XYZ file of C-alpha atoms in Angstrom:
351
model
C 174.629 99.400 129.814
C 177.036 96.861 129.798
C 176.354 93.544 128.293
C 174.993 90.631 130.755
C 177.486 87.647 129.307
C 178.349 84.347 130.950
C 181.081 86.077 132.975
C 178.751 88.889 134.517
C 176.443 85.775 135.855
C 179.915 84.269 137.544
C 181.416 87.495 138.549
C 177.693 88.180 140.708
C 176.988 84.447 141.904
C 180.492 83.674 142.676
C 181.634 80.284 140.507
C 182.724 80.040 137.579
C 181.582 80.523 133.537
C 181.419 77.207 132.533
C 179.291 76.459 135.425
C 177.220 79.464 134.719
C 177.574 77.922 131.120
C 176.142 74.685 132.393
C 172.942 75.900 133.746
C 171.777 76.108 129.746
C 173.364 73.928 127.587
C 174.019 70.650 130.835
C 171.909 71.002 133.498
C 172.344 67.618 135.028
C 176.067 68.684 135.516
C 174.641 70.899 138.474
C 171.892 70.851 141.318
C 168.637 71.884 140.985
C 168.860 74.844 143.418
C 172.413 76.027 142.003
C 170.834 75.768 138.341
C 167.930 77.332 139.905
C 169.536 80.225 141.609
C 172.027 81.204 137.687
C 168.448 81.363 136.225
C 167.688 83.434 138.510
C 170.041 86.187 138.066
C 170.465 85.761 134.028
C 166.860 86.123 134.179
C 167.150 89.763 137.612
C 170.082 90.857 134.564
C 168.151 90.296 131.775
C 169.827 88.064 130.340
C 168.272 85.221 127.798
C 170.841 82.195 127.250
C 173.982 81.770 124.756
C 174.110 83.570 121.692
C 172.716 80.373 119.487
C 175.562 81.352 116.794
C 177.906 81.075 118.311
C 177.715 78.041 120.118
C 177.391 76.200 116.521
C 180.412 77.990 115.384
C 182.408 76.321 119.118
C 180.070 73.359 118.934
C 181.336 72.531 114.342
C 177.738 72.311 113.922
C 174.366 73.885 113.151
C 171.575 71.275 114.657
C 169.473 72.051 110.865
C 169.084 70.387 107.700
C 168.708 73.255 104.718
C 166.155 72.445 102.548
C 165.860 74.421 98.915
C 163.820 74.642 96.682
C 162.371 76.021 93.421
C 158.816 76.655 94.895
C 157.331 79.418 96.905
C 156.520 78.358 100.594
C 152.744 78.833 100.365
C 153.158 76.576 97.337
C 154.730 73.636 99.144
C 151.859 73.679 102.221
C 149.300 72.863 99.495
C 150.589 70.682 96.974
C 150.139 67.261 97.622
C 153.423 66.178 96.577
C 155.653 68.224 98.325
C 153.890 67.810 101.504
C 154.615 63.990 101.229
C 158.041 64.695 100.682
C 158.334 67.207 103.599
C 156.254 64.507 105.599
C 159.226 62.110 105.060
C 162.073 64.496 105.889
C 161.457 66.024 109.218
C 160.840 62.898 109.503
C 164.437 62.025 109.509
C 165.056 64.699 110.987
C 162.973 64.469 113.937
C 164.848 61.570 114.742
C 168.507 62.783 114.827
C 167.244 66.015 117.132
C 168.377 68.201 114.099
C 165.661 71.224 112.468
C 164.792 72.186 109.188
C 165.234 75.602 107.462
C 163.383 76.214 104.665
C 165.028 78.153 101.713
C 162.097 78.288 99.120
C 163.141 79.414 95.172
C 160.186 80.347 93.398
C 160.702 80.445 89.895
C 162.877 83.504 88.147
C 163.884 84.023 91.930
C 168.075 83.641 90.812
C 169.836 84.695 94.325
C 171.895 83.035 96.414
C 173.002 84.588 99.232
C 170.715 82.622 101.991
C 172.069 80.423 100.402
C 175.361 81.147 101.220
C 174.597 82.236 104.830
C 171.889 79.687 106.389
C 173.706 78.636 109.041
C 172.987 74.401 108.134
C 175.060 71.501 108.800
C 173.577 69.906 105.416
C 171.995 70.761 102.216
C 168.845 68.827 100.743
C 168.436 70.474 97.291
C 164.986 70.288 95.589
C 163.810 70.353 92.042
C 166.285 73.804 90.922
C 166.437 73.830 87.609
C 169.704 73.794 84.751
C 172.076 75.853 86.559
C 170.482 78.012 89.161
C 173.483 79.969 90.778
C 171.960 78.263 94.002
C 173.415 75.067 93.794
C 176.933 76.499 92.809
C 176.326 78.340 96.109
C 175.683 75.264 97.666
C 178.587 73.019 96.267
C 180.913 76.344 97.528
C 179.857 75.700 101.030
C 180.996 71.914 100.722
C 178.755 70.526 103.376
C 176.741 66.553 102.624
C 174.720 67.672 99.526
C 171.382 65.174 98.998
C 169.697 66.436 95.430
C 165.818 65.047 95.066
C 163.992 64.808 91.620
C 166.397 67.589 89.874
C 169.225 68.499 88.829
C 171.574 65.601 88.744
C 174.682 66.507 90.155
C 177.717 63.805 89.839
C 179.589 63.170 92.505
C 176.601 64.182 95.434
C 173.720 61.316 96.188
C 170.649 61.764 94.092
C 167.104 60.662 95.402
C 164.458 60.178 92.842
C 162.413 57.769 90.285
C 163.484 56.503 86.929
C 161.245 60.233 85.450
C 161.665 58.654 81.396
C 160.798 55.135 82.451
C 157.337 56.376 84.683
C 155.742 58.724 82.243
C 156.371 55.988 79.055
C 154.454 53.580 81.294
C 151.966 56.489 82.031
C 151.776 57.401 78.141
C 152.215 53.756 77.660
C 149.477 52.576 79.471
C 146.598 54.686 77.152
C 147.847 53.601 74.565
C 147.947 50.246 74.978
C 144.072 50.612 75.670
C 144.426 51.802 72.088
C 144.049 55.392 71.734
C 146.237 57.514 69.331
C 144.613 60.592 70.109
C 146.177 61.611 72.538
C 147.162 65.227 74.379
C 149.948 66.072 76.746
C 149.774 69.082 79.761
C 153.129 69.855 81.860
C 153.263 72.367 84.091
C 157.246 72.277 85.942
C 159.632 73.137 82.201
C 160.118 76.930 82.374
C 161.210 79.530 84.717
C 159.799 82.281 82.099
C 156.097 82.258 83.224
C 155.036 80.973 79.086
C 151.184 79.707 79.331
C 150.340 77.955 76.044
C 150.811 75.805 73.662
C 154.703 74.450 72.947
C 155.986 73.087 70.241
C 159.410 69.648 70.690
C 161.945 72.097 70.350
C 160.690 74.004 73.528
C 159.325 71.063 75.532
C 163.046 69.727 75.043
C 164.415 72.838 75.795
C 163.246 72.450 79.213
C 165.545 74.211 82.322
C 163.949 71.525 84.992
C 165.681 67.796 83.965
C 163.456 65.850 85.924
C 159.813 67.305 83.690
C 162.038 67.143 80.970
C 162.920 63.682 81.289
C 159.547 62.650 81.875
C 157.918 64.797 79.041
C 160.645 62.481 77.223
C 159.778 59.225 78.585
C 155.881 59.942 76.963
C 157.440 60.682 73.637
C 159.147 57.092 73.740
C 156.345 55.448 73.838
C 154.450 57.844 71.162
C 157.119 56.664 69.125
C 157.356 52.967 70.023
C 153.395 53.134 69.282
C 153.809 54.705 65.958
C 152.774 57.930 66.914
C 153.562 60.777 65.444
C 155.278 63.032 68.224
C 155.252 66.069 66.405
C 151.175 65.741 65.538
C 150.550 65.031 69.896
C 148.622 68.397 71.017
C 150.956 70.138 73.818
C 149.976 72.374 76.337
C 152.454 73.950 78.760
C 150.988 75.690 82.067
C 153.845 77.705 84.399
C 151.439 76.764 87.494
C 150.207 73.405 88.703
C 146.708 74.509 89.694
C 143.556 72.848 89.105
C 142.727 75.498 87.679
C 145.059 75.814 85.211
C 144.724 72.266 84.602
C 140.681 73.371 83.375
C 142.657 75.958 81.364
C 144.298 73.023 79.587
C 141.664 70.681 79.080
C 140.254 73.613 77.367
C 142.295 74.147 74.789
C 142.936 70.652 74.573
C 139.140 69.013 74.060
C 138.346 72.145 72.223
C 140.798 70.493 69.165
C 139.545 69.378 66.185
C 140.336 66.504 66.095
C 139.684 66.465 69.861
C 141.908 63.736 72.435
C 140.434 60.456 73.515
C 142.831 60.449 76.682
C 145.155 63.618 78.421
C 148.271 62.577 80.427
C 149.927 65.790 82.678
C 152.534 65.360 85.030
C 150.623 66.281 88.143
C 147.638 64.720 89.871
C 146.461 68.814 90.443
C 146.636 69.523 86.809
C 144.689 66.271 85.835
C 142.043 66.663 88.294
C 141.211 70.005 86.610
C 141.211 68.505 83.319
C 138.460 65.946 85.138
C 136.909 69.549 85.731
C 136.953 70.992 81.935
C 136.058 67.372 80.939
C 132.248 67.961 83.177
C 132.176 71.770 81.973
C 132.044 69.857 78.503
C 129.981 67.878 78.568
C 131.915 64.995 78.290
C 131.825 61.413 80.113
C 135.176 60.443 81.504
C 136.147 57.015 80.505
C 133.956 56.570 78.115
C 134.519 59.683 76.241
C 137.713 60.563 77.887
C 140.557 58.958 79.487
C 142.676 61.039 82.008
C 146.256 60.170 83.459
C 147.567 61.959 86.437
C 151.207 61.447 88.358
C 152.006 61.142 92.006
C 149.302 59.863 93.177
C 148.889 62.628 95.816
C 145.857 63.776 94.746
C 144.024 60.723 92.870
C 142.154 58.707 94.572
C 138.972 59.905 95.350
C 138.939 61.547 91.770
C 138.985 57.659 90.195
C 142.426 59.021 88.928
C 144.963 56.814 87.098
C 147.841 58.315 87.824
C 151.122 57.097 88.818
C 152.289 56.397 92.253
C 156.254 58.116 93.212
C 156.620 57.483 97.753
C 157.139 61.022 97.903
C 158.067 59.922 101.398
C 160.130 57.465 101.518
C 161.978 59.529 99.144
C 162.014 62.890 101.914
C 162.789 60.326 104.491
C 166.006 58.849 102.460
C 167.033 61.695 101.875
C 167.272 63.110 105.442
C 169.039 60.129 106.472
C 171.858 59.816 103.559
C 172.230 64.077 104.670
C 172.099 62.309 108.553
C 174.544 59.731 107.649
C 178.080 61.863 108.397
C 180.779 59.532 106.842
C 178.718 56.481 106.013
C 179.464 54.674 101.956
C 176.110 56.640 100.154
C 174.675 55.705 96.594
C 175.241 58.213 94.197
C 171.758 56.905 92.561
C 168.951 55.857 94.558
C 165.930 54.992 92.280
C 162.880 54.626 94.427
C 159.914 52.500 92.482
C 156.743 53.781 90.608
C 153.259 51.905 90.183
C 151.377 52.583 87.937
C 147.072 52.343 89.330
C 145.361 51.826 87.845
C 140.433 54.001 88.682
C 138.209 54.710 87.045
C 139.602 57.790 84.761
C 140.627 55.456 81.798
C 138.880 52.896 79.414
C 139.318 52.324 75.628
C 138.993 55.166 73.714
C 135.132 55.644 71.928
C 133.865 54.427 68.878
C 135.035 57.379 66.320
C 135.262 58.063 62.822
């Protein structure tokens, strides 16, 4: 059977191809009766409408933004920080009447074909590790690009927070309360699937720039307070989950001497550390202080944390992508805020 096209319908009705096209793309240009007749014939011939890919090529735009991030879809729609960011990005897209094409790249997935084939007008790159091949593919497309959180790419807009300063603020809070026995639980440093104790060399070689910088802020605050960073127990995790935080909490709290304060780089991990403390019968904050990061799942648990403007970051990233030829800031850092709740207090008197 011959393929049905706009011209097939036009020939059947004795009208121009442009008239048939208007019935699908510019209905206000036709009378209601003529448009209804065109759609009836199209349905009769089994024609569903113009090919969207061909249409985007004719118009020179796809009507969609591409979002690339280094996690699975299932994780992204469960993680509080990612959800807030997605809401902001979606708001900007909806206001502009465009869609979102989500391209997840789970840890260790080095493929870039999806980026090369994506029919989009611009790319938002969120939290890719250093030198990921997908980033090179994005830049090769010569489309507008905005990077969120990591990595910083000179010449392209970057949206995020001052990670070293925010990390330092979290550590400085417990140090100023008087804590000197700290522990750290962090996720998002490497892609090799390792969970366990991480020495300073492994910490410094992390492939995720934002987490490398956040950890650097912890170290800076500790060293300013006179603590030897190499003596701070550091537990690395491969998944950001409450169960992973619980595992790290048990490992850290099993040390002798036991830490009196634990820093985590996500609220989800911090909640897991609180679970571990409860398992061991430790009272928070009298016997243990815990600090999270992002203020995404913290308020109900009374968790002290660093608040990030996650939804505002997503919306601004989207609006930067949609601003066309307008001047764009190369580095846009949003404010962060230390939110002190009931999970932190001065350390207990211990010998």
